[in-house]
Coordinates of C-alpha atoms and ligand atoms in Angstrom, one line a residue:
X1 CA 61.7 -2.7 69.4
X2 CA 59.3 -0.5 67.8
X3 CA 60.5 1.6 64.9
X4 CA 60.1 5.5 64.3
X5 CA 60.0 4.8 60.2
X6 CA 60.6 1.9 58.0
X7 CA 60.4 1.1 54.4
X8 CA 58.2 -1.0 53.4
X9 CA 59.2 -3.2 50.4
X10 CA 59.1 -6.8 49.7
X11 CA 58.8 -9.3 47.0
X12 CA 57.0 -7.0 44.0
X13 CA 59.7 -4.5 44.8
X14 CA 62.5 -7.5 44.3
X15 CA 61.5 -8.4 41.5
X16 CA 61.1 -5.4 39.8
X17 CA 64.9 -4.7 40.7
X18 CA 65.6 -8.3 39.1
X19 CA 63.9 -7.5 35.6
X20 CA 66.2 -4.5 35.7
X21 CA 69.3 -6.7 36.3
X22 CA 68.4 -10.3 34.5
X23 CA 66.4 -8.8 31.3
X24 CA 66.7 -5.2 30.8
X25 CA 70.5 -5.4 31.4
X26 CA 70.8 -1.3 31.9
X27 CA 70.9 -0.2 35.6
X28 CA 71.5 3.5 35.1
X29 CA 68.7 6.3 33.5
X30 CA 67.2 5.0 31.3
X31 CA 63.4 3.7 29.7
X32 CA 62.8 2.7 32.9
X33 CA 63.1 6.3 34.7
X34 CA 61.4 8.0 31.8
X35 CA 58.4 5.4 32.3
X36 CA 58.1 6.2 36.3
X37 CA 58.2 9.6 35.5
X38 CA 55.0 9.2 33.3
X39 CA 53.0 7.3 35.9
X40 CA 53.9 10.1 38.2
X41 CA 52.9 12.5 36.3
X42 CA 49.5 10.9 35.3
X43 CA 49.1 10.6 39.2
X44 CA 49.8 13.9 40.7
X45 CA 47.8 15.1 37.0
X46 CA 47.2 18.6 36.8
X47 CA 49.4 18.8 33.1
X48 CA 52.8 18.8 35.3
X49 CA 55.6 17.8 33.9
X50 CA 58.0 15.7 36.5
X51 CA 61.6 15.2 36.3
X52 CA 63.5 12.8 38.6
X53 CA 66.3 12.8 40.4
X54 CA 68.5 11.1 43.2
X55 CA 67.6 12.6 46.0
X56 CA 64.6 15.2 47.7
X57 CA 67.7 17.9 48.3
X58 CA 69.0 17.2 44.4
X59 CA 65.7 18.0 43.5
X60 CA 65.3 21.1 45.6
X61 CA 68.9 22.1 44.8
X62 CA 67.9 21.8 40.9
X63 CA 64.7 23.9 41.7
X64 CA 66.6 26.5 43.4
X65 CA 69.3 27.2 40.7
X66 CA 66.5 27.0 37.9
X67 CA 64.8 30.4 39.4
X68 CA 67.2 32.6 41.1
X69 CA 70.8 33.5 40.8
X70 CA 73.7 32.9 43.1
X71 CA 73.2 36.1 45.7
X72 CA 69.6 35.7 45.8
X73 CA 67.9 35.3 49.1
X74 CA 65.2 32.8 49.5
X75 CA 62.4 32.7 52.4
X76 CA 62.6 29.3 54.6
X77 CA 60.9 28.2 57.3
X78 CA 63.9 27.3 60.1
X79 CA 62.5 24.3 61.3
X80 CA 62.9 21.6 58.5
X81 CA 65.4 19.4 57.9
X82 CA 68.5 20.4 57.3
X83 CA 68.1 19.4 53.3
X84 CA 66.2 22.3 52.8
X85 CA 69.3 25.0 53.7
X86 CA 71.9 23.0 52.1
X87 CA 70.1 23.2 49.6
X88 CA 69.3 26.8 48.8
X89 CA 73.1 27.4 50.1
X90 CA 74.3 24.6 47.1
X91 CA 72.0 26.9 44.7
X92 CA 74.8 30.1 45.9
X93 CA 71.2 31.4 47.5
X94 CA 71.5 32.7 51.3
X95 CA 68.5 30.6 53.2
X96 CA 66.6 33.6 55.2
X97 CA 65.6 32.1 58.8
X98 CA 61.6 32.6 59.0
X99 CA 60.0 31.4 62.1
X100 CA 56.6 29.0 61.9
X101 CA 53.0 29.5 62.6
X102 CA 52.1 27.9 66.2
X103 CA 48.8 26.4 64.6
X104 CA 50.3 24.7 61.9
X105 CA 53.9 24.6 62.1
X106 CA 54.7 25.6 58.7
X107 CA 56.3 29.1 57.3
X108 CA 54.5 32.3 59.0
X109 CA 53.7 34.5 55.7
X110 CA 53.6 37.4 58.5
X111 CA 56.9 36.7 59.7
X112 CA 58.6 36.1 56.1
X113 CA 57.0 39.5 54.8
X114 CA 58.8 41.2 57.1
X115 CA 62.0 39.5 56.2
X116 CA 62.0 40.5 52.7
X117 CA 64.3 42.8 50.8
X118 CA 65.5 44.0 47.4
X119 CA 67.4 40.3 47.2
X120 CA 64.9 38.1 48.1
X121 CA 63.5 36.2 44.5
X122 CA 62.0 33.1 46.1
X123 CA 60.4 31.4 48.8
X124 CA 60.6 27.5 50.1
X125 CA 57.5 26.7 52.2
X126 CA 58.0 23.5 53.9
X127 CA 54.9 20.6 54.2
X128 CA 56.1 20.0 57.9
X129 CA 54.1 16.4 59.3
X130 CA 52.3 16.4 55.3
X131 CA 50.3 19.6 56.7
X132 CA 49.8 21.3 53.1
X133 CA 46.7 23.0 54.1
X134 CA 48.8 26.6 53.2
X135 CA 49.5 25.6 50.1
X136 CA 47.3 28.3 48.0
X137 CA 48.2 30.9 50.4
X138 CA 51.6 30.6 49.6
X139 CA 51.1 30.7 46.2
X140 CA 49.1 34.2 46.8
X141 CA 51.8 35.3 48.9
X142 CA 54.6 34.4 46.2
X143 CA 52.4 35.8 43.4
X144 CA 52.1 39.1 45.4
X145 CA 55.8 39.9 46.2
X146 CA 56.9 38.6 42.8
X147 CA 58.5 35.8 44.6
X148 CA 59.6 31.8 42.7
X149 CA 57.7 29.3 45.0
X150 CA 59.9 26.0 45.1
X151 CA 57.3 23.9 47.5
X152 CA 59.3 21.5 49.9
X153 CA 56.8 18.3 49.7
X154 CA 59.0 15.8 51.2
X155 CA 56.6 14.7 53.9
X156 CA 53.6 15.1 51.5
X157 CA 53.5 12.7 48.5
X158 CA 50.1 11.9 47.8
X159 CA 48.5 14.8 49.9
X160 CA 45.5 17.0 48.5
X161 CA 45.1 20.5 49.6
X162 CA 41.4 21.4 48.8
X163 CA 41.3 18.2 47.0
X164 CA 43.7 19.1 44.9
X165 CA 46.7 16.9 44.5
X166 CA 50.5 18.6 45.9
X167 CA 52.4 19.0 43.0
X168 CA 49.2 19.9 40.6
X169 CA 49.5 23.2 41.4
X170 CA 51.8 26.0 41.9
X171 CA 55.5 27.1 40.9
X172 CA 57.4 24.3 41.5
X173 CA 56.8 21.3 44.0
X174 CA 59.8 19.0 45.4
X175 CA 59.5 15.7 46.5
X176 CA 61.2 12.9 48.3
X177 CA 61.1 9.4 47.9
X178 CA 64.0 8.6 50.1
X179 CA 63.7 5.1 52.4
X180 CA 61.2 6.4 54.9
X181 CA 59.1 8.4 52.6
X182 CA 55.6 8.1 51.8
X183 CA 56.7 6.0 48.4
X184 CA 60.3 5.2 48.0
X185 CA 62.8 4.3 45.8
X186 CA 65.4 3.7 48.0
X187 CA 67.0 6.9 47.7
X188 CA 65.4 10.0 45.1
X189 CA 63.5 12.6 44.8
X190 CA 61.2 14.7 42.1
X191 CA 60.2 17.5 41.2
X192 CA 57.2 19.2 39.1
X193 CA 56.3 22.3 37.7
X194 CA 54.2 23.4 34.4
X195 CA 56.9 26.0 33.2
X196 CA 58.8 24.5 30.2
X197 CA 62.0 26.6 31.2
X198 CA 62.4 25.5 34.5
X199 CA 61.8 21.4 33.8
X200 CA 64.4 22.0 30.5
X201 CA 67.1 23.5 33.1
X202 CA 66.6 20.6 36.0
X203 CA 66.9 18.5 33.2
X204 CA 69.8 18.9 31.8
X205 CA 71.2 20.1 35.1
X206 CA 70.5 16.7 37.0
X207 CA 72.7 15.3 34.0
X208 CA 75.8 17.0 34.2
X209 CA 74.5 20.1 32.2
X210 CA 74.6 18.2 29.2
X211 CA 71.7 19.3 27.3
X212 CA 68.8 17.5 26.5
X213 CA 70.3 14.4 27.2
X214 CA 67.5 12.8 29.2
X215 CA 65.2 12.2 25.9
X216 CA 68.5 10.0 24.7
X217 CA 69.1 8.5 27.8
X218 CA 65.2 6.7 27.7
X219 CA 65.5 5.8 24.6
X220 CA 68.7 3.7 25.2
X221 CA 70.9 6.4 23.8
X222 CA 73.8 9.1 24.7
X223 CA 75.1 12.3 23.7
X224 CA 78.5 12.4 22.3
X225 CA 78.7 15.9 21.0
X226 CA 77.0 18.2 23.3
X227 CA 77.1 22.0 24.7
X228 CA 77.1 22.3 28.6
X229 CA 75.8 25.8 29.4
X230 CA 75.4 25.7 33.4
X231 CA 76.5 24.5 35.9
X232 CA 75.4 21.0 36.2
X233 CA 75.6 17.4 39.0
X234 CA 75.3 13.6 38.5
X235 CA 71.6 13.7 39.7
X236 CA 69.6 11.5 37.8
X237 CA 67.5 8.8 38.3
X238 CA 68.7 4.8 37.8
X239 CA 66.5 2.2 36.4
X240 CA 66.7 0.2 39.4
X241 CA 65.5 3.3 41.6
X242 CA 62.5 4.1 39.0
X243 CA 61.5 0.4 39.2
X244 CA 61.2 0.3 42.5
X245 CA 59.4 3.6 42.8
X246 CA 56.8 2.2 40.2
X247 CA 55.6 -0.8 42.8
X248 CA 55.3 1.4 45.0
X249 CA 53.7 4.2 43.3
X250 CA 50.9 1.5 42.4
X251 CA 50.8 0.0 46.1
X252 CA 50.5 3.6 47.4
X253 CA 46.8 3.9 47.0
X254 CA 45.2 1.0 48.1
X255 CA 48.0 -0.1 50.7
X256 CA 50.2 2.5 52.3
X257 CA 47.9 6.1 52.4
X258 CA 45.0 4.5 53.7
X259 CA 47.5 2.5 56.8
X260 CA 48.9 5.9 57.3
X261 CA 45.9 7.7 57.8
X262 CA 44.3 5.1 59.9
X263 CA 47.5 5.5 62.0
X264 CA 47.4 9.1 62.3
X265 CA 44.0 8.9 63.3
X266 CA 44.6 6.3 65.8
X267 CA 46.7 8.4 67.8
X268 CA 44.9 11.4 67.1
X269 CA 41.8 9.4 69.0
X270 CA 43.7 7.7 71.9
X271 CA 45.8 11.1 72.8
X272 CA 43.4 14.2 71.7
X273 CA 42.2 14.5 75.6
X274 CA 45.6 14.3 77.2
X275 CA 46.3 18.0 78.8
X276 CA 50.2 17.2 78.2
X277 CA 49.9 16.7 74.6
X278 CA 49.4 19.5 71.7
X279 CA 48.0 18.3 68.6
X280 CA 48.5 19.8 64.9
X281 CA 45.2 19.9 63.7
X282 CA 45.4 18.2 60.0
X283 CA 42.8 16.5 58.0
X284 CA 44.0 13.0 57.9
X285 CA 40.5 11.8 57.0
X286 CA 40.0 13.4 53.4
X287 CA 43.6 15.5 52.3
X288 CA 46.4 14.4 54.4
X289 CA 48.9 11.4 53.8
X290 CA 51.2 11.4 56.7
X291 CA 54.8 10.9 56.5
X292 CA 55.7 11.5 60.6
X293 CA 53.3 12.0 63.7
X294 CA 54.6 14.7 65.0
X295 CA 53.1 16.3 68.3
X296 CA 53.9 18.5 71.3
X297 CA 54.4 17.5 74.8
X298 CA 53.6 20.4 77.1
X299 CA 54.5 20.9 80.7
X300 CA 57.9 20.8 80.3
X301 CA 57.5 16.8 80.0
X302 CA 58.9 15.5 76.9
X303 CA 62.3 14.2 78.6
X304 CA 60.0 12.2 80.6
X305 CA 58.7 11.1 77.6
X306 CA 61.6 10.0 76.0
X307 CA 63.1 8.5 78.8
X308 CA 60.1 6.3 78.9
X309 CA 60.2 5.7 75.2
X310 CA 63.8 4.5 75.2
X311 CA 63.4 2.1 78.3
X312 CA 60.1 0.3 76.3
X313 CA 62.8 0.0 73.2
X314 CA 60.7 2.7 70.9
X315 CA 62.4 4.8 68.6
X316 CA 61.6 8.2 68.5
X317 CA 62.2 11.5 66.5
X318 CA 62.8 15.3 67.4
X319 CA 62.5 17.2 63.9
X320 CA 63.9 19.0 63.8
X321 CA 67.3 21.6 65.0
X322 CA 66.3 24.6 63.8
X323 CA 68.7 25.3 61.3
X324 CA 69.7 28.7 62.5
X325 CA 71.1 27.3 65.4
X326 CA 73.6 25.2 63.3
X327 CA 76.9 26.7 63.3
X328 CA 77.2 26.8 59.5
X329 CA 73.7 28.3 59.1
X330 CA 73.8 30.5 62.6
X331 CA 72.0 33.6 62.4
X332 CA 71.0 35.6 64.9
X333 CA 67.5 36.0 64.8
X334 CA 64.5 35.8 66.9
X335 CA 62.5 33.2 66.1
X336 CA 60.3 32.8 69.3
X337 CA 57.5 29.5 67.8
X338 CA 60.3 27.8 66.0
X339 CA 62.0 27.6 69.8
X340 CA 59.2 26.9 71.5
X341 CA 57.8 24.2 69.6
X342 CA 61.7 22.7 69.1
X343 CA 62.0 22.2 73.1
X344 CA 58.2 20.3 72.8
X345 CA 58.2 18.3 69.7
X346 CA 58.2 14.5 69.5
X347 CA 57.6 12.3 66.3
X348 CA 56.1 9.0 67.1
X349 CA 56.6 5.7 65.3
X350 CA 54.3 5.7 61.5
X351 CA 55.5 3.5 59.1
X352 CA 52.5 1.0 57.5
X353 CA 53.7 -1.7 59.9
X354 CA 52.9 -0.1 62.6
X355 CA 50.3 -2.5 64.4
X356 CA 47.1 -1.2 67.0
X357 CA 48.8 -3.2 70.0
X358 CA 52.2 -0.8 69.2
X359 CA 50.3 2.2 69.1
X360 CA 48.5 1.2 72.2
X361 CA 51.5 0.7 74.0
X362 CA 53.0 4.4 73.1
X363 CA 49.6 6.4 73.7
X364 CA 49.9 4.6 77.3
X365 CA 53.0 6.0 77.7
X366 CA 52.1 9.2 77.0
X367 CA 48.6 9.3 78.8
X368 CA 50.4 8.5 82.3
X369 CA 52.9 11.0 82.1
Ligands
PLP401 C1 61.6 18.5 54.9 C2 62.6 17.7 54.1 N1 63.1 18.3 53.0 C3 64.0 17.7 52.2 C4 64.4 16.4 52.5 C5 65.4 15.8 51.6 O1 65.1 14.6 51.0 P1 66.2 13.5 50.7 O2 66.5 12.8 52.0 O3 65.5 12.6 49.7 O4 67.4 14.1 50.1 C6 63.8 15.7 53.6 C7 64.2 14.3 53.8 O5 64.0 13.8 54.9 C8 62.9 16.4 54.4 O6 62.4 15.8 55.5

């Protein structure tokens, strides 16, 4: 069988998890998660601060409630995962369908200017298939309608948009480090931002709303006499999550962005003449660290496709729903690209394991349709 994703972890990552247990002795936040969050911060650079947490959708929940207030209405591309809603709907924020761009199949700023009103305080791009090339448009777009920018960079850890790395820049950038993800530590998430206000609210917030715990918590410590002034959730980090995510971290350059790439532009090679088949252009070579291959399969062919996929035992993805079709987010609302492209997407296997003969074997598929 041939995966769609995989994590890759092995011995380093083991042992990193046994220091935890056999020496260090604490397995919840602690030095550990404050030292991971340094390291990340030194590699995304740009003077961010990073705080982490549990999950990619507790760190976009956090995000959300740090810049609007419940009623708000926040701009969202329909097509993510479902993360990104529940999470903006957790914050007490109403996620406002936008439809996608057909070229790069991430939020259409034309589309979500038209969507605005007197409610809407923020907006949550998301990097569909890593593609951040948008990423300083939206920040013009944000800064012109007064809008909080809360970036969802799940699919692009480690991607540069002008050579700039995700997360450098901005409002506030969201990450994901769950199994699958570019990095991982098992399950978790991140996020960054420069403004002091919003990284003192996710950090207290991600710890019950106990405040400023987390400087107590690395150094081996607790609060016992504490104020609690918002709302707050059981978010944080564990040790044994942050020392995992710090093998990885170090493997990610050398190891897993340049296997990722070379995948990407494997396919992109063995597939780019195939009249069935509609590529997202993205600059794998120089900016982009991709998380899925996603690509469309015109001529009404993709169930082909995927019957042929499942009888060669290869896993496959369609991300994703769009999310106002979901009965708890239904709206109704025209949304013409976001269906189009939802009844011709495919992701294909990319994890770092991913070998030449596999990808072989899957562009045949898909060049005999
Ligand atoms: C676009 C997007 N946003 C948010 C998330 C949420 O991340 P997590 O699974 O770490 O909660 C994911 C995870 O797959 C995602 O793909």
């Amino acid at each position: 069988m041939i995966r769609l994703s995989k994590s890759v972890v092995g011995k380093a990552e083991a042992e990193a998890v046994a220091h935890i247990i056999e020496d260090i002795g604490y397995l919840g936040m602690g030095a550990t998660v404050g030292e991971f969050e340094h390291e990340l911060e030194n590699f995304v650079g740009g003077g961010r601060r990073c705080v982490c947490v549990n999950s990619g959708t507790a760190a976009l929940h956090l995000a959300v409630q740090a810049v609007t207030r419940p009623g708000d209405e926040v701009l969202v591309p329909s097509f993510t995962f479902v993360a990104s809603y529940q999470a903006i709907k957790a914050a007490g924020c109403r996620p406002v369908s936008c439809d996608i761009d057909p070229e790069t199949l991430t939020l259409d700023l034309k589309d979500a200017e038209r969507r605005i009103t007197s409610k809407t305080t923020a907006m949550m791009p998301v990097y569909y298939a890593s593609n951040c090339c948008m990423a300083e448009e939206y920040q013009a777009f944000a800064r012109k309608h007064g809008l909080r920018l809360v970036e969802d960079a799940a699919h692009a850890f480690g991607c540069t948009c002008k050579g700039k790395k995700i997360g450098s820049f901005g409002d506030v950038v969201c990450f994901s480090f769950d199994g699958i993800k570019n990095i991982t530590t098992g399950e978790g998430g991140a996020i960054f931002t420069a403004d002091e206000e919003t990284i003192q609210k996710v950090s207290d917030a991600r710890l019950l709303g106990v405040e400023k715990d987390s400087e107590k918590r690395y150094a081996g410590l607790r609060s016992w006499q504490f104020d609690v002034t918002e709302q707050g959730y059981r978010y944080h980090m564990s040790n044994i999550f942050a020392a995992i995510g710090k093998v990885q971290l170090a493997r990610f350059e050398k190891e897993f962005a340049p296997k990722r790439r070379a995948i990407a532009l494997r396919y992109t090679e063995l597939l780019k003449n195939n009249p069935n088949v509609k590529l997202t252009p993205i600059d794998y070579a120089k900016e982009v660290v991709p998380h899925i291959f996603a690509l469309q399969i015109l001529n009404g062919k993709r169930q082909e496709l995927e019957q042929r996929l499942k009888e060669n035992d290869i896993q496959y993805g369609i991300q994703y729903a769009p999310n106002h079709h979901l009965t708890y987010f239904k709206e109704e609302v025209s949304l013409p690209v976001t269906d189009e492209v939802y009844s011709r997407i495919i992701s294909l296997p990319m994890h770092p394991e991913l070998t030449e003969e596999n990808i072989e074997r899957i562009c045949q598929l898909i060049n005999t349709l």
